PDB file of C-alpha atoms in Angstrom:
ATOM      1  CA  PHE J 268       0.599  23.980   4.107  1.00 70.00           C
ATOM      2  CA  GLU J 269      -2.214  26.915   5.838  1.00 78.00           C
ATOM      3  CA  GLU J 270      -4.538  25.588   7.934  1.00 83.00           C
ATOM      4  CA  GLY J 271      -7.980  25.629   5.030  1.00 91.00           C
ATOM      5  CA  THR J 272      -6.011  25.792   1.734  1.00 91.00           C
ATOM      6  CA  VAL J 273      -7.095  22.504  -0.561  1.00 94.00           C
ATOM      7  CA  TYR J 274      -5.101  20.992  -3.203  1.00 93.00           C
ATOM      8  CA  GLU J 275      -6.226  19.744  -5.705  1.00 95.00           C
ATOM      9  CA  HIS J 276      -4.026  16.831  -8.190  1.00 94.00           C
ATOM     10  CA  ARG J 277      -3.844  16.626 -11.373  1.00 95.00           C
ATOM     11  CA  PRO J 278      -3.781  15.196 -13.946  1.00 96.00           C
ATOM     12  CA  GLY J 279      -6.592  12.039 -13.122  1.00 96.00           C
ATOM     13  CA  ARG J 280      -6.730   8.891 -13.393  1.00 97.00           C
ATOM     14  CA  THR J 281      -9.245   7.251 -16.437  1.00 98.00           C
ATOM     15  CA  VAL J 282      -9.942   3.597 -14.040  1.00 97.00           C
ATOM     16  CA  THR J 283     -10.119   0.384 -15.882  1.00 98.00           C
ATOM     17  CA  GLU J 284     -11.753  -2.999 -16.174  1.00 96.00           C
ATOM     18  CA  ALA J 285      -7.885  -4.573 -15.638  1.00 97.00           C
ATOM     19  CA  ASP J 286      -7.000  -1.944 -13.243  1.00 98.00           C
ATOM     20  CA  ASN J 287     -10.385  -3.583 -11.055  1.00 97.00           C
ATOM     21  CA  VAL J 288      -9.357  -6.701 -12.078  1.00 97.00           C
ATOM     22  CA  LEU J 289      -5.745  -6.778 -11.401  1.00 97.00           C
ATOM     23  CA  PHE J 290      -6.409  -5.003  -8.058  1.00 97.00           C
ATOM     24  CA  THR J 291      -9.332  -7.183  -6.427  1.00 97.00           C
ATOM     25  CA  THR J 292      -7.692 -10.189  -7.586  1.00 97.00           C
ATOM     26  CA  LEU J 293      -4.264  -9.698  -5.983  1.00 97.00           C
ATOM     27  CA  THR J 294      -5.729  -8.231  -2.593  1.00 97.00           C
ATOM     28  CA  MET J 295      -7.957 -11.880  -2.753  1.00 97.00           C
ATOM     29  CA  ASN J 296     -10.947 -10.546  -2.502  1.00 96.00           C
ATOM     30  CA  THR J 297     -13.737 -12.878  -4.699  1.00 93.00           C
ATOM     31  CA  GLN J 298     -16.566 -10.384  -4.430  1.00 95.00           C
ATOM     32  CA  ALA J 299     -18.667 -11.190  -7.246  1.00 95.00           C
ATOM     33  CA  LEU J 300     -19.720  -7.348  -7.829  1.00 94.00           C
ATOM     34  CA  HIS J 301     -16.074  -6.656  -9.227  1.00 95.00           C
ATOM     35  CA  LEU J 302     -15.305  -9.956 -10.576  1.00 95.00           C
ATOM     36  CA  ASP J 303     -18.941 -11.933 -12.292  1.00 95.00           C
ATOM     37  CA  ALA J 304     -19.980  -9.542 -15.469  1.00 94.00           C
ATOM     38  CA  ALA J 305     -22.498 -12.088 -15.518  1.00 95.00           C
ATOM     39  CA  TRP J 306     -23.506 -12.042 -12.030  1.00 94.00           C
ATOM     40  CA  SER J 307     -23.192  -8.159 -11.770  1.00 93.00           C
ATOM     41  CA  ALA J 308     -25.888  -7.761 -14.578  1.00 93.00           C
ATOM     42  CA  GLN J 309     -28.810  -9.625 -12.734  1.00 93.00           C
ATOM     43  CA  GLN J 310     -28.072  -7.039  -9.511  1.00 91.00           C
ATOM     44  CA  PRO J 311     -30.597  -3.926  -8.990  1.00 88.00           C
ATOM     45  CA  GLY J 312     -28.932  -0.243  -9.167  1.00 84.00           C
ATOM     46  CA  PHE J 313     -25.441  -0.784 -10.920  1.00 86.00           C
ATOM     47  CA  GLY J 314     -27.367  -0.248 -14.221  1.00 88.00           C
ATOM     48  CA  GLY J 315     -25.356  -3.724 -14.955  1.00 89.00           C
ATOM     49  CA  GLN J 316     -22.420  -3.514 -13.980  1.00 93.00           C
ATOM     50  CA  ARG J 317     -19.284  -4.268 -12.697  1.00 94.00           C
ATOM     51  CA  LEU J 318     -18.718  -2.169  -9.696  1.00 94.00           C
ATOM     52  CA  VAL J 319     -14.460  -0.964  -9.132  1.00 96.00           C
ATOM     53  CA  ASN J 320     -12.850  -2.723  -5.883  1.00 96.00           C
ATOM     54  CA  SER J 321     -13.347   0.450  -3.450  1.00 93.00           C
ATOM     55  CA  MET J 322      -9.821  -0.180  -2.004  1.00 94.00           C
ATOM     56  CA  TYR J 323      -8.718   0.400  -5.121  1.00 96.00           C
ATOM     57  CA  THR J 324     -10.854   3.258  -5.223  1.00 93.00           C
ATOM     58  CA  LEU J 325      -8.917   4.964  -1.629  1.00 92.00           C
ATOM     59  CA  SER J 326      -5.292   4.116  -3.045  1.00 93.00           C
ATOM     60  CA  THR J 327      -5.799   5.735  -6.115  1.00 95.00           C
ATOM     61  CA  LEU J 328      -6.894   8.691  -4.273  1.00 92.00           C
ATOM     62  CA  VAL J 329      -4.061   8.731  -2.058  1.00 90.00           C
ATOM     63  CA  GLY J 330      -1.583   7.773  -4.696  1.00 93.00           C
ATOM     64  CA  LEU J 331      -2.746  10.808  -6.605  1.00 95.00           C
ATOM     65  CA  SER J 332      -1.780  13.204  -3.561  1.00 93.00           C
ATOM     66  CA  VAL J 333       1.465  11.732  -2.885  1.00 92.00           C
ATOM     67  CA  ALA J 334       3.775  13.591  -5.603  1.00 92.00           C
ATOM     68  CA  GLN J 335       2.321  16.473  -4.543  1.00 90.00           C
ATOM     69  CA  LEU J 336       2.071  16.628  -1.426  1.00 88.00           C
ATOM     70  CA  THR J 337       3.779  13.799   0.980  1.00 86.00           C
ATOM     71  CA  GLN J 338       6.612  12.798  -1.523  1.00 89.00           C
ATOM     72  CA  GLY J 339      10.336  12.503  -0.032  1.00 84.00           C
ATOM     73  CA  THR J 340       8.392  13.791   3.081  1.00 82.00           C
ATOM     74  CA  LEU J 341       6.510  11.107   5.230  1.00 78.00           C
ATOM     75  CA  VAL J 342       7.994   9.597   8.081  1.00 80.00           C
ATOM     76  CA  ALA J 343       4.902   7.294   8.290  1.00 80.00           C
ATOM     77  CA  ASN J 344       0.945   7.013   7.572  1.00 80.00           C
ATOM     78  CA  LEU J 345      -1.187   7.125  11.188  1.00 81.00           C
ATOM     79  CA  GLY J 346      -4.133   5.482   9.501  1.00 82.00           C
ATOM     80  CA  PHE J 347      -7.059   6.682   9.029  1.00 83.00           C
ATOM     81  CA  SER J 348      -9.962   7.869  11.216  1.00 81.00           C
ATOM     82  CA  GLU J 349     -12.649   7.557   8.847  1.00 83.00           C
ATOM     83  CA  ILE J 350     -13.917   6.708   4.881  1.00 88.00           C
ATOM     84  CA  ALA J 351     -16.750   6.850   2.599  1.00 87.00           C
ATOM     85  CA  PHE J 352     -17.724   5.507  -0.240  1.00 89.00           C
ATOM     86  CA  PRO J 353     -21.841   8.075  -0.756  1.00 89.00           C
ATOM     87  CA  ALA J 354     -20.835   6.399  -4.411  1.00 90.00           C
ATOM     88  CA  PRO J 355     -20.521   3.878  -7.164  1.00 91.00           C
ATOM     89  CA  VAL J 356     -17.118   4.100  -9.148  1.00 95.00           C
ATOM     90  CA  PHE J 357     -17.293   1.640 -12.502  1.00 95.00           C
ATOM     91  CA  ALA J 358     -14.526   0.915 -14.879  1.00 96.00           C
ATOM     92  CA  GLY J 359     -13.881   4.356 -17.148  1.00 97.00           C
ATOM     93  CA  ASP J 360     -15.080   6.556 -14.724  1.00 97.00           C
ATOM     94  CA  THR J 361     -11.657   9.222 -14.223  1.00 97.00           C
ATOM     95  CA  LEU J 362     -11.092  10.084 -10.463  1.00 96.00           C
ATOM     96  CA  TYR J 363      -9.748  13.308  -9.622  1.00 96.00           C
ATOM     97  CA  ALA J 364      -8.216  14.010  -5.806  1.00 94.00           C
ATOM     98  CA  GLU J 365      -8.196  17.139  -3.840  1.00 94.00           C
ATOM     99  CA  THR J 366      -6.943  17.721  -0.220  1.00 93.00           C
ATOM    100  CA  GLU J 367      -7.710  19.653   2.514  1.00 91.00           C
ATOM    101  CA  CYS J 368      -5.283  20.382   5.002  1.00 88.00           C
ATOM    102  CA  THR J 369      -6.686  22.304   8.828  1.00 81.00           C
ATOM    103  CA  GLY J 370      -3.666  22.125  10.943  1.00 80.00           C
ATOM    104  CA  LYS J 371      -0.643  20.365  12.932  1.00 86.00           C
ATOM    105  CA  ARG J 372       1.111  19.812  15.850  1.00 87.00           C
ATOM    106  CA  GLU J 373       4.589  18.736  16.723  1.00 87.00           C
ATOM    107  CA  SER J 374       5.309  14.632  17.383  1.00 85.00           C
ATOM    108  CA  ARG J 375       5.227  14.681  20.928  1.00 85.00           C
ATOM    109  CA  SER J 376       7.273  11.667  20.707  1.00 85.00           C
ATOM    110  CA  ARG J 377      10.418  12.305  17.564  1.00 83.00           C
ATOM    111  CA  PRO J 378      11.655  15.859  18.453  1.00 84.00           C
ATOM    112  CA  GLY J 379      11.292  18.000  15.273  1.00 83.00           C
ATOM    113  CA  GLU J 380       9.327  16.195  13.708  1.00 85.00           C
ATOM    114  CA  GLY J 381       5.707  16.973  12.674  1.00 86.00           C
ATOM    115  CA  VAL J 382       1.449  15.226  12.445  1.00 85.00           C
ATOM    116  CA  VAL J 383      -0.785  15.926   9.961  1.00 87.00           C
ATOM    117  CA  ASN J 384      -3.872  15.145   9.412  1.00 86.00           C
ATOM    118  CA  LEU J 385      -5.219  15.899   6.023  1.00 88.00           C
ATOM    119  CA  THR J 386      -8.728  14.969   4.032  1.00 89.00           C
ATOM    120  CA  HIS J 387      -8.669  13.718   1.010  1.00 90.00           C
ATOM    121  CA  ILE J 388     -11.635  13.771  -2.007  1.00 92.00           C
ATOM    122  CA  GLY J 389     -11.945  11.594  -4.505  1.00 92.00           C
ATOM    123  CA  ARG J 390     -14.758  13.284  -7.698  1.00 93.00           C
ATOM    124  CA  ASN J 391     -14.973  11.497 -11.235  1.00 94.00           C
ATOM    125  CA  GLN J 392     -15.708  12.428 -14.350  1.00 95.00           C
ATOM    126  CA  HIS J 393     -18.859  14.390 -13.298  1.00 94.00           C
ATOM    127  CA  GLY J 394     -17.891  15.817 -10.088  1.00 92.00           C
ATOM    128  CA  GLU J 395     -19.553  13.361  -7.509  1.00 91.00           C
ATOM    129  CA  VAL J 396     -18.102  12.152  -4.457  1.00 90.00           C
ATOM    130  CA  PRO J 397     -17.210   8.635  -4.342  1.00 85.00           C
ATOM    131  CA  GLN J 398     -14.643   8.465  -2.256  1.00 75.00           C
ATOM    132  CA  ALA J 399     -13.967  10.720   1.198  1.00 74.00           C
ATOM    133  CA  GLY J 400     -11.266   9.659   3.821  1.00 69.00           C
ATOM    134  CA  ILE J 401      -9.591  11.571   6.604  1.00 68.00           C
ATOM    135  CA  GLY J 402      -6.112  10.663   7.352  1.00 62.00           C
ATOM    136  CA  GLN J 403      -2.450  11.529   9.399  1.00 57.00           C
ATOM    137  CA  PRO J 404       0.776  11.629   7.837  1.00 57.00           C
ATOM    138  CA  GLY J 405       3.675  11.499  10.079  1.00 52.00           C
ATOM    139  CA  LEU J 406       6.446  14.467   8.473  1.00 48.00           C
ATOM    140  CA  GLY J 407       9.955  15.370   9.430  1.00 46.00           C
ATOM    141  CA  PRO J 408      11.866  17.811  10.485  1.00 40.00           C
ATOM    142  CA  GLU J 409      10.955  20.026   6.658  1.00 38.00           C
ATOM    143  CA  ALA J 410       8.203  18.897   6.104  1.00 37.00           C
ATOM    144  CA  ALA J 411       7.189  19.830   9.529  1.00 34.00           C
ATOM    145  CA  ARG J 412       7.085  22.867   9.536  1.00 33.00           C
ATOM    146  CA  MET J 413       5.951  23.663   5.706  1.00 31.00           C
ATOM    147  CA  ARG J 414       3.425  21.624   6.250  1.00 30.00           C
ATOM    148  CA  PRO J 415       1.044  22.064   8.948  1.00 31.00           C
ATOM    149  CA  GLY J 416      -2.715  20.064   9.388  1.00 31.00           C
ATOM    150  CA  MET J 417      -5.380  18.931  11.499  1.00 27.00           C
ATOM    151  CA  LEU J 418      -8.379  17.020  11.162  1.00 27.00           C
ATOM    152  CA  GLY J 419     -11.843  19.060  12.572  1.00 27.00           C
ATOM    153  CA  HIS J 420     -13.061  16.245  14.440  1.00 25.00           C
ATOM    154  CA  ASP J 421     -10.837  14.048  15.477  1.00 30.00           C
ATOM    155  CA  ARG J 422     -10.055  10.359  16.960  1.00 28.00           C
ATOM    156  CA  VAL J 423      -6.447   9.683  17.016  1.00 29.00           C
ATOM    157  CA  GLU J 424      -4.295   7.795  18.628  1.00 29.00           C
ATOM    158  CA  ASP J 425      -1.449   9.234  18.883  1.00 32.00           C
ATOM    159  CA  GLU J 426       2.142   8.142  19.270  1.00 29.00           C
ATOM    160  CA  LEU J 427       2.359   7.729  22.494  1.00 25.00           C
ATOM    161  CA  GLY J 428      -0.607   5.372  22.615  1.00 31.00           C
ATOM    162  CA  GLU J 429      -2.811   7.777  24.540  1.00 29.00           C
ATOM    163  CA  VAL J 430      -5.507   8.800  22.459  1.00 26.00           C
ATOM    164  CA  GLU J 431      -7.282  12.351  22.087  1.00 29.00           C
ATOM    165  CA  HIS J 432     -10.377  13.955  20.712  1.00 27.00           C
ATOM    166  CA  ARG J 433      -9.853  17.473  18.661  1.00 30.00           C
ATOM    167  CA  HIS J 434     -12.700  18.843  18.290  1.00 29.00           C
ATOM    168  CA  GLY J 435     -11.676  22.189  16.106  1.00 31.00           C
ATOM    169  CA  GLN J 436     -12.937  25.054  14.871  1.00 30.00           C
ATOM    170  CA  ALA J 437     -16.713  24.377  13.180  1.00 29.00           C
ATOM    171  CA  ARG J 438     -17.366  24.728   9.628  1.00 31.00           C
ATOM    172  CA  PRO J 439     -19.168  27.359   8.813  1.00 32.00           C
ATOM    173  CA  ARG J 440     -21.306  24.884   5.634  1.00 36.00           C
ATOM    174  CA  GLN J 441     -21.546  21.664   5.389  1.00 39.00           C
ATOM    175  CA  THR J 442     -18.711  20.204   2.902  1.00 45.00           C
ATOM    176  CA  GLN J 443     -19.453  18.544  -0.114  1.00 44.00           C
ATOM    177  CA  ALA J 444     -18.322  15.613   1.920  1.00 47.00           C
ATOM    178  CA  GLU J 445     -21.032  15.393   3.558  1.00 49.00           C
ATOM    179  CA  ALA J 446     -23.801  16.223   1.640  1.00 45.00           C
ATOM    180  CA  HIS J 447     -23.212  13.346  -1.175  1.00 43.00           C
ATOM    181  CA  HIS J 448     -22.990  11.476   1.969  1.00 44.00           C
ATOM    182  CA  GLU J 449     -26.395  12.237   2.679  1.00 51.00           C
ATOM    183  CA  GLN J 450     -27.742  12.756  -0.775  1.00 46.00           C
ATOM    184  CA  ALA J 451     -25.983   8.706  -1.205  1.00 46.00           C
ATOM    185  CA  GLY J 452     -27.979   7.854   2.475  1.00 48.00           C
ATOM    186  CA  ALA J 453     -31.210   9.190   1.329  1.00 45.00           C
ATOM    187  CA  ARG J 454     -30.807   7.146  -1.566  1.00 42.00           C
ATOM    188  CA  GLY J 455     -29.494   3.498   0.084  1.00 44.00           C
ATOM    189  CA  ILE J 456     -26.028   3.064  -1.417  1.00 42.00           C
ATOM    190  CA  ASP J 457     -25.160   3.358   2.530  1.00 36.00           C
TER     191      ASP J 457
END
């Protein structure tokens, strides 16, 4: 990786009704907005459609990046520092993913390995951003040399349990995720 590089992950994944119902019931999420078509049809704001479970969209977003970025190199996913769902996803939407790499560092507790921070952005078939997440995978020795990454402003508990505050370079423009989040907030979708 090189800092600032954006990887587009293709192909995308069209979400089906079965995906939503199966994932929702497997994870014991009984939210009627995901499962009850008659009830959802009476709720304002979503055109009578059931919402796709946001944890499904998160899982799909990260999954779309695996083959290109972390297959065979990941030691552990150290967590996500920020996740946002600025727009709804419905059955029939196609999800696409892109990942930005913004730096890297050597592991303090595992010599020869590294920590990479990545920003994952999910887009639907219209280019709208229903998902944005910031993750930090720990990568093995070879990947640490090849795959850098660190977020601009991120509070991450490192392997030793210490809390770091990182303040990276100011971005010259607002990210699309930030713009979409502001738009969603203006529409009352926050």
